CSV table of C-alpha atoms in Angstrom, one decimal:
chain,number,residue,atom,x,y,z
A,149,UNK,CA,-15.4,4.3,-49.7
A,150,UNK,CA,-15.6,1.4,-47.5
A,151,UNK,CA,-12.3,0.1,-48.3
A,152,UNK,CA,-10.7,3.4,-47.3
A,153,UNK,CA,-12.9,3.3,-44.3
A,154,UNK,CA,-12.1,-0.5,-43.3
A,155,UNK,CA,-8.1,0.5,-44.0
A,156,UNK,CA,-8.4,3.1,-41.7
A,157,UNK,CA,-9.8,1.2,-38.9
A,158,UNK,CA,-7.7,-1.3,-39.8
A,159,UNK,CA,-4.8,1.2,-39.0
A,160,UNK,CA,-6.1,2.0,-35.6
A,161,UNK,CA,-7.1,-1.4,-34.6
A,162,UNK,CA,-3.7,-2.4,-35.7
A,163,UNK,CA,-2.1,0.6,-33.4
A,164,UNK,CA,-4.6,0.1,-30.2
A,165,UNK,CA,-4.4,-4.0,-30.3
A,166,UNK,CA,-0.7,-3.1,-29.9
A,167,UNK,CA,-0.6,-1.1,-27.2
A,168,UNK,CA,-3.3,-3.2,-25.3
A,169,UNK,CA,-1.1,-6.6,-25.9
A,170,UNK,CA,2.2,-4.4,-24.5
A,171,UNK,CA,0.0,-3.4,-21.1
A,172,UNK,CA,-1.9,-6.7,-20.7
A,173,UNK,CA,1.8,-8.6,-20.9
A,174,UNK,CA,3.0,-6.3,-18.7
A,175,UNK,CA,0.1,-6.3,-16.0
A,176,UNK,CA,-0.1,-10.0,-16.0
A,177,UNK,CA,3.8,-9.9,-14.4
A,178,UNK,CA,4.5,-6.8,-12.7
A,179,UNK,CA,2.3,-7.2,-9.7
A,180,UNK,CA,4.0,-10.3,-9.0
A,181,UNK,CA,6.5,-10.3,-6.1
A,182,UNK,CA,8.1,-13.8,-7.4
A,183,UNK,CA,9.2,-12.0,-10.5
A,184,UNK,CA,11.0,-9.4,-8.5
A,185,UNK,CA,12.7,-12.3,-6.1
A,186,UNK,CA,13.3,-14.6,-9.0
A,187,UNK,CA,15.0,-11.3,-10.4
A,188,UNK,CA,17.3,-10.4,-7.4
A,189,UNK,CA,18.4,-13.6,-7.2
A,190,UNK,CA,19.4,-14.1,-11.2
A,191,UNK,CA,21.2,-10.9,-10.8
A,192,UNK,CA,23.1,-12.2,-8.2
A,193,UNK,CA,21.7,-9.0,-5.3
A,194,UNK,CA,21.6,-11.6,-2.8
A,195,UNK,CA,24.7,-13.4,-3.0
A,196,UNK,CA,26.4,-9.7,-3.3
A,197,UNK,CA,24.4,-8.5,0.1
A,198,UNK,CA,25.8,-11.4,1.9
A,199,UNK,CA,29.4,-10.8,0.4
A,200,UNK,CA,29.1,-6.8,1.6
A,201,UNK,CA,26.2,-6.3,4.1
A,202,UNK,CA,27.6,-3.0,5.0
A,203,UNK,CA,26.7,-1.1,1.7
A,204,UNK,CA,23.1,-2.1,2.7
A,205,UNK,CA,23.2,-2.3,6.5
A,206,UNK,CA,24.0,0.6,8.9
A,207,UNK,CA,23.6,-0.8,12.3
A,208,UNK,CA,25.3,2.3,13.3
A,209,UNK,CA,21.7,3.7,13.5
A,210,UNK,CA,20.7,1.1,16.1
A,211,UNK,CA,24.2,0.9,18.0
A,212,UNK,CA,26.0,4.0,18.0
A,213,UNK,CA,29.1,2.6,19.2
A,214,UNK,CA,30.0,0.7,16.5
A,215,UNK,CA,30.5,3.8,14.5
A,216,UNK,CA,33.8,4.3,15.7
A,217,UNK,CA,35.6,0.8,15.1
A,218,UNK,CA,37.2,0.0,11.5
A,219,UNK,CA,35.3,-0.7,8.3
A,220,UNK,CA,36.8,-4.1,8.0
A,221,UNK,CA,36.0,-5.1,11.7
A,222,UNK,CA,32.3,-3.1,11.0
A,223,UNK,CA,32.0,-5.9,7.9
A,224,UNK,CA,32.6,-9.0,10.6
A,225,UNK,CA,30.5,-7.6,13.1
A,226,UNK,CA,27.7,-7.6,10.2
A,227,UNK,CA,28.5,-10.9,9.1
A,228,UNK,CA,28.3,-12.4,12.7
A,229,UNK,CA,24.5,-10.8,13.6
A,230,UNK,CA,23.0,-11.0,11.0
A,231,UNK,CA,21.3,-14.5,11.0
A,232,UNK,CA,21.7,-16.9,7.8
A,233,UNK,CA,19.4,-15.3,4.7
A,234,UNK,CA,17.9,-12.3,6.5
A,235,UNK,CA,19.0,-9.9,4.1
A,236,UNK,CA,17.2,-11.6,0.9
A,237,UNK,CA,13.4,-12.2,3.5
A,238,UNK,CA,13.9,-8.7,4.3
A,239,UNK,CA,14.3,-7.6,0.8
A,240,UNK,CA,11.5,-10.2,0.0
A,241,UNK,CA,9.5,-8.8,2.2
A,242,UNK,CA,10.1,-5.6,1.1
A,243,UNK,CA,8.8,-5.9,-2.2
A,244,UNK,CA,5.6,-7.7,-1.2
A,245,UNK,CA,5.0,-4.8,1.3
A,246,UNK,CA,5.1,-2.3,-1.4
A,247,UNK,CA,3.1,-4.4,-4.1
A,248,UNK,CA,0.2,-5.1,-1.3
A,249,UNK,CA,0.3,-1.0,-0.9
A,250,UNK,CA,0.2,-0.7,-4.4
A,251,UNK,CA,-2.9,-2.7,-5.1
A,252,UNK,CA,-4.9,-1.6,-2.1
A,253,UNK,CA,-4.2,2.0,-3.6
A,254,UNK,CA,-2.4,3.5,-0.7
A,255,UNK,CA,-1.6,6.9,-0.4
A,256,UNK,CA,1.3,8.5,1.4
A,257,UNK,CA,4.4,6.7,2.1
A,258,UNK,CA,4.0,2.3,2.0
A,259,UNK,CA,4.9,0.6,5.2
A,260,UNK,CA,7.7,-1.7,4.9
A,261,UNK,CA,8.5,-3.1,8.0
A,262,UNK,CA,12.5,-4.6,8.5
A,263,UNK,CA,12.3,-7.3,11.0
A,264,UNK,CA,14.7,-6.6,13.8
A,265,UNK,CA,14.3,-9.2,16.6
A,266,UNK,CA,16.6,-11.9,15.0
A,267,UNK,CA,19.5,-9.3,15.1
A,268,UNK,CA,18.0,-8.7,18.7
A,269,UNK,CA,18.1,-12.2,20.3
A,270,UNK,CA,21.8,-12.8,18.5
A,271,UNK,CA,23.2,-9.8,20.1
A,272,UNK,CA,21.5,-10.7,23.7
A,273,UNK,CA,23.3,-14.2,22.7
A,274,UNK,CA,26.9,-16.2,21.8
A,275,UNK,CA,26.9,-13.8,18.5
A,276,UNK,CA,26.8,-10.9,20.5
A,277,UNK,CA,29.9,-12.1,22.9
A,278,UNK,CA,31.7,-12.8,19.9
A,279,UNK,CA,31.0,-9.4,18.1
A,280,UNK,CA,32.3,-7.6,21.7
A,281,UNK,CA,35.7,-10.4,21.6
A,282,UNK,CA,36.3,-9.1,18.3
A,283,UNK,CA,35.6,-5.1,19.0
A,284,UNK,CA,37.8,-5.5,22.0
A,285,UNK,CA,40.3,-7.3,20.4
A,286,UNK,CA,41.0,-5.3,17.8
A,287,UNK,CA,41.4,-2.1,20.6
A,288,UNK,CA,45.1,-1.4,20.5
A,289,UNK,CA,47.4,-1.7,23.8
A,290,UNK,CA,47.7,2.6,25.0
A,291,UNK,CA,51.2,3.8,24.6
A,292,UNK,CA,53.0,5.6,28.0
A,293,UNK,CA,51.6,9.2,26.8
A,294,UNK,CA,47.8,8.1,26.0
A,295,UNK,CA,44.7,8.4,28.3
A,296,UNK,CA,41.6,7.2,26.9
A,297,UNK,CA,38.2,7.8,28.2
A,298,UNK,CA,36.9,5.1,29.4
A,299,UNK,CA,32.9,5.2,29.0
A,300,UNK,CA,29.9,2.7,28.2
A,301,UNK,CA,28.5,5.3,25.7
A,302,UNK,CA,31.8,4.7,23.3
A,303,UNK,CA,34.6,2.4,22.7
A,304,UNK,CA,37.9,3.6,23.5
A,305,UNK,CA,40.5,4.4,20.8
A,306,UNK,CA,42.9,2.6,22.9
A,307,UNK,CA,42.9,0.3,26.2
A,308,UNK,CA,45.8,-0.1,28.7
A,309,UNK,CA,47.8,-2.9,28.9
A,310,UNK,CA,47.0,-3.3,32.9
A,311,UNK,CA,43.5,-3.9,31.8
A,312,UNK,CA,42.0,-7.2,32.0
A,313,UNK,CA,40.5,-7.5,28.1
A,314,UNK,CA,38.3,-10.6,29.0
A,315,UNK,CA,36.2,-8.1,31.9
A,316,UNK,CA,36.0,-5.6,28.8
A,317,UNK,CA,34.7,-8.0,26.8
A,318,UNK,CA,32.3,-8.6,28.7
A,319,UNK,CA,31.0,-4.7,29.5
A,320,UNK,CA,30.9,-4.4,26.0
A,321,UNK,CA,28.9,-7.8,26.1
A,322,UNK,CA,26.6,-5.9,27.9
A,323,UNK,CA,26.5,-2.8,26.8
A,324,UNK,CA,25.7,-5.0,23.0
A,325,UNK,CA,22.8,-6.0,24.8
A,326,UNK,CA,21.5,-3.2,26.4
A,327,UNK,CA,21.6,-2.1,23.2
A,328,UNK,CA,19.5,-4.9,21.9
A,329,UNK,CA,17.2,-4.0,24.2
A,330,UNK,CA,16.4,-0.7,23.1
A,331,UNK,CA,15.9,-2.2,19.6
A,332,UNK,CA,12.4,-1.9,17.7
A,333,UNK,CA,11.2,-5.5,17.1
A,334,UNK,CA,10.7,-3.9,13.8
A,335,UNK,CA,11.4,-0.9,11.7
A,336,UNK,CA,9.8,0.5,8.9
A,337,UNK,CA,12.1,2.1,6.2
A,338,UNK,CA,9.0,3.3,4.3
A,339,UNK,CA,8.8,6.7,5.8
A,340,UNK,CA,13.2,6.7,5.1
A,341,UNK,CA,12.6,5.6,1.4
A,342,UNK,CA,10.4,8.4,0.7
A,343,UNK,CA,12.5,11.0,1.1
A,344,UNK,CA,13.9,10.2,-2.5
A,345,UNK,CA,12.0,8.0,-3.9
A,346,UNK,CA,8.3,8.1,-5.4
A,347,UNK,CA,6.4,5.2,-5.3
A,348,UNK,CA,4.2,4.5,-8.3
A,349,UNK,CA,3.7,6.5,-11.4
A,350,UNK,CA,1.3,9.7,-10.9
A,351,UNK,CA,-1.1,11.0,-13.5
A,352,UNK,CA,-2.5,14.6,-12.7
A,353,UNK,CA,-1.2,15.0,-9.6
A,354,UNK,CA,-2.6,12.2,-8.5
A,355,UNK,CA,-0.7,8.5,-8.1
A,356,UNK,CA,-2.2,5.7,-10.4
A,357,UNK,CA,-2.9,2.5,-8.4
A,358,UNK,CA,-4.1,-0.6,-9.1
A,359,UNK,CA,-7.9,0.0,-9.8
A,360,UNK,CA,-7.1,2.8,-12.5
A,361,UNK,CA,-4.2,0.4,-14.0
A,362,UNK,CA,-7.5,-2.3,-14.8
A,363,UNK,CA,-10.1,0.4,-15.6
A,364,UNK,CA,-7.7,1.9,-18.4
A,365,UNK,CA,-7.0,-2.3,-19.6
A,366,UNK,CA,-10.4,-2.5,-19.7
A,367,UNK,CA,-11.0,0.6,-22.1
A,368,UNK,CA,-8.3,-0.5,-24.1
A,369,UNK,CA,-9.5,-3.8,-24.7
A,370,UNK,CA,-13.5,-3.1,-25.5
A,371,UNK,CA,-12.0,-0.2,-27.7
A,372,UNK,CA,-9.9,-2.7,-29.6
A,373,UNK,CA,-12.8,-5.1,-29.9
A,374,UNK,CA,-14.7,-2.5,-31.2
A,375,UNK,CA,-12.6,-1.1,-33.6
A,376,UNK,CA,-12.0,-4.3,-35.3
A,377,UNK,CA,-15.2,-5.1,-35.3
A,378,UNK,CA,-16.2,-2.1,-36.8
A,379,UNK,CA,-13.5,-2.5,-39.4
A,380,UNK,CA,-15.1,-5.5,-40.5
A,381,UNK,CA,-18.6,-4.9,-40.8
A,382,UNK,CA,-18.5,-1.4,-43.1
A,383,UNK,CA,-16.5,-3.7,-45.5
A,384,UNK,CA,-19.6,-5.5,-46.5
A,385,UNK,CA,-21.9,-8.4,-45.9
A,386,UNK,CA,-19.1,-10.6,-47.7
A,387,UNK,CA,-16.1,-11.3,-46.5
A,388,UNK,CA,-16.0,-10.2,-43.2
A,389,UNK,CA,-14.1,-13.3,-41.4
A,390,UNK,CA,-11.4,-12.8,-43.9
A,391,UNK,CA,-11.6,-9.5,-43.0
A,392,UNK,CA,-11.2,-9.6,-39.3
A,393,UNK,CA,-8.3,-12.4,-39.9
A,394,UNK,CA,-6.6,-9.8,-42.3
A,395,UNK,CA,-6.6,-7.2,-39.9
A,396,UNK,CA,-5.9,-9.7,-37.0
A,397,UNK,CA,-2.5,-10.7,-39.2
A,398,UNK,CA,-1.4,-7.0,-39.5
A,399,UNK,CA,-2.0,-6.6,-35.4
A,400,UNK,CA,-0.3,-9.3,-34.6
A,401,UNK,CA,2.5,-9.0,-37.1
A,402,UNK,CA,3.2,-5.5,-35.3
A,403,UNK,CA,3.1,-6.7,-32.0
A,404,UNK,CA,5.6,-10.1,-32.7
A,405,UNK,CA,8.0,-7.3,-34.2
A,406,UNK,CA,7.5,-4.8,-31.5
A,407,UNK,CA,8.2,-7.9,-28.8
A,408,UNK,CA,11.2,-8.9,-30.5
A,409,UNK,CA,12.5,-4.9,-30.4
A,410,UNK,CA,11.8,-4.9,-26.7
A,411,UNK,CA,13.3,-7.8,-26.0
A,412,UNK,CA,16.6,-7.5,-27.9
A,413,UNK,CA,17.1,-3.6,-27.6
A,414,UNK,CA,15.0,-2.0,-24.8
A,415,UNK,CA,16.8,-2.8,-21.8
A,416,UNK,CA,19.9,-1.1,-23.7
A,417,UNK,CA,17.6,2.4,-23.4
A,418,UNK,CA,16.8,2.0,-19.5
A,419,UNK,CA,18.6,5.4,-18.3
A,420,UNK,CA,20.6,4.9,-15.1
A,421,UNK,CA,19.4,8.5,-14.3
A,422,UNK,CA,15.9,7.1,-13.7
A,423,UNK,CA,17.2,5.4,-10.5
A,424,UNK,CA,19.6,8.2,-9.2
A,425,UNK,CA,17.4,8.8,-6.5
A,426,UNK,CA,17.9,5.2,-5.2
A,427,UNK,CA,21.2,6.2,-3.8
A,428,UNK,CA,24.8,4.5,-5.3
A,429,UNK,CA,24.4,1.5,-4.2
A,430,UNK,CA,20.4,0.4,-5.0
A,431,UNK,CA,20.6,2.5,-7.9
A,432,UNK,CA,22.5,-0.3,-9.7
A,433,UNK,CA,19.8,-3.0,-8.6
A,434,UNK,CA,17.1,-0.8,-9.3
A,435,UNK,CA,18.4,-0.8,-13.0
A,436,UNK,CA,19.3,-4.8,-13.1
A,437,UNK,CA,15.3,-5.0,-12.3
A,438,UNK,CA,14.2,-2.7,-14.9
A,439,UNK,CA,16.1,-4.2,-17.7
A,440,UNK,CA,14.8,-7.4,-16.5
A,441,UNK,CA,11.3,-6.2,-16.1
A,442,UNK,CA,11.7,-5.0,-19.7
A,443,UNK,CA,12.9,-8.3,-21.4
A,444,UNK,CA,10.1,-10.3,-19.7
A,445,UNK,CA,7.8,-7.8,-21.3
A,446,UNK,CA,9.1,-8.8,-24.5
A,447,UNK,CA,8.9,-12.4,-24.0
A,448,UNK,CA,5.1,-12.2,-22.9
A,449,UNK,CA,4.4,-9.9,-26.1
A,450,UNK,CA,6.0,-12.2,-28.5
A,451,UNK,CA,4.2,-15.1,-26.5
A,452,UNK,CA,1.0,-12.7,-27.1
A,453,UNK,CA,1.7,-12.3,-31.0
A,454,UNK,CA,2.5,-16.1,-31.9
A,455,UNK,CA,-0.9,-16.6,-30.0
A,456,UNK,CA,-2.4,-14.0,-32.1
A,457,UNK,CA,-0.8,-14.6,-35.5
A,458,UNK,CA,-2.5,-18.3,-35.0
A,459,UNK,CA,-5.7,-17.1,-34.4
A,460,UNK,CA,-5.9,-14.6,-37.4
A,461,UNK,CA,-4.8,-17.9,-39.5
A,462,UNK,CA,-7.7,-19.7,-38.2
A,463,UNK,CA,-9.7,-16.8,-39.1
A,464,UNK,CA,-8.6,-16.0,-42.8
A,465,UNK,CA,-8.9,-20.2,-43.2
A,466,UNK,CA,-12.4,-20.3,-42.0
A,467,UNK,CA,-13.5,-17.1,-44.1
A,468,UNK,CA,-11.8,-18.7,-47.3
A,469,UNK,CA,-14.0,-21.9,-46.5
A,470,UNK,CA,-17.2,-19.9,-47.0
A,471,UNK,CA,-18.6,-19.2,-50.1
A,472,UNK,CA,-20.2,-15.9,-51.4
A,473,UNK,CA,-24.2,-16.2,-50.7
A,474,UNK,CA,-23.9,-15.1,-55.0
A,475,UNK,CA,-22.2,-18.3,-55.9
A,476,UNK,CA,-23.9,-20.4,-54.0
A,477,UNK,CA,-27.0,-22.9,-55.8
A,478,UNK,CA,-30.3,-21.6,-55.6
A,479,UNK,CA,-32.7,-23.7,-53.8
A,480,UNK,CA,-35.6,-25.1,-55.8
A,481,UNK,CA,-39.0,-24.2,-54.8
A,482,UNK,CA,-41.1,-26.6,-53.5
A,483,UNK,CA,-45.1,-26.5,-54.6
A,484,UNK,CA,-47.8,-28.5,-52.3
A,485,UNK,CA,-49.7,-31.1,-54.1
């Protein structure tokens, strides 16, 4: 009977110290904003944003003029505000932002703020006169049957050739600026993100933030504790440090296997349909960060079940070392003279 009942909490404790080693790898990276960054930029998201900016930036938004120039010309005018790594603080930024919401348990939609007032002083500045050169230049010459309206609020489709281009360029200059002007010195695309995308997992209605995450470790890893330890006492007075290292060897046996599984074949089973609501092009990157996310829990688990294996050695060794209280010599009594 009580090696049926030790097997049998030796089966749980085997199944609960493997799903506890799985969450505690998993919480001790996943609230770090590093990871995410380190992440982007091994996947190369950074070096592709400042390649095409305009898959991720619509300035359009901000300046509704430019919405009627080319695509190609909209990609240089991108290329020439946007100020040298803003796109990877911003996205930086971005995930901290959502992390610090996270943990403080937020509710509603987080606020991540886009800092606008680079873009701002470059258009008010030599980018922005260079942005209107190239907008004007690239304005054909009006043929003899054309008559463009000429207004602040748009570019024209055409300009005639009696024009002078260099007082367009500068109205356009200005009108860049005036733009600039108008700008938010910051932006929150929280509210904008929301719309399609929910942010955190939700249990009962209700989303799970930081302080339930550590409540539920917590329950997991007295439960464990207690399961083994219970394992090990109903087995007998004898034996029970061999006991706890045999049932240690199993649990960390499963969880070295498990890690190895994760790391080799789970990111093959991430579903791009999880991240259809990120839109064509983030859904891509939201993947890339989820396969990652999913091998770096693998690494930490099989880091977690070499660490284990180890100890359930040093426990089986020092259990061997003791001898049954049965075998051991009787002391002889001592009498008083």
């Amino acid at each position: 009977m009580q090696k049926l009942g030790t097997l049998l909490f030796g089966i749980i404790f085997v199944m609960l110290l493997l799903i506890t080693t799985l969450a505690l790898s998993l919480r001790s990276f996943v609230f770090d904003p590093g990871f995410y960054v380190a992440t982007l930029k091994a996947k190369g998201v950074f070096q592709r944003l400042a390649q095409d900016p305009l898959r991720f930036v619509d300035l359009t938004d901000q300046i509704p003029q430019l919405a009627t120039v080319s695509e190609q010309l909209q990609q240089r005018v991108v290329a020439t505000i946007l100020p040298a790594d803003w796109l990877e603080k911003q996205m930086s930024n971005a995930v901290q932002a959502w992390l610090e919401w996270f943990v403080a348990d937020g509710t509603g939609a987080p606020e991540i703020q886009i800092d606008l007032r680079q873009i701002r002083d470059r258009l008010q500045g030599p980018p922005g006169l260079q942005v209107a050169s190239e907008v004007v230049n690239a304005i054909p010459n009006c043929t003899a049957d054309q008559q463009p309206q000429l207004s602040f609020s748009q570019l024209p489709e055409c300009i005639p050739q009696v024009f002078d281009r260099s007082v367009i360029v500068d109205q356009v200059a200005k009108m860049l600026s005036e733009a600039a002007t108008q700008m938010p010195p910051q932006y929150d695309i929280g509210p904008r993100l929301a719309q399609g995308v929910r942010f955190g997992p939700t249990f009962n209605g209700q989303r799970i933030g930081l302080t339930m995450v550590n409540t539920i470790l917590w329950v997991l890893v007295l439960g464990t504790i207690g399961v083994w330890a219970i394992g090990a006492l109903i087995g007998g007075r004898t034996g029970r440090l061999a006991r706890l290292g045999g049932m240690l060897l199993a649990g960390s046996i499963a969880v070295l296997g498990a890690g190895v599984i994760v790391y080799v074949f789970g990111s093959a089973f991430v579903p791009q349909a999880w991240f259809v609501d990120l839109g064509s092009e983030l859904s891509p990157i939201g993947r890339s960060v989820a396969q990652a996310l999913i091998q770096q829990l693998g690494v930490r688990s099989i880091l977690g079940g070499t660490a284990l294996f180890i100890g359930s050695l040093g426990l089986i060794g020092v259990g061997a070392l003791q001898k049954p209280r049965s075998l051991q010599k009787p002391r002889s009594p001592q009498y008083r003279s």
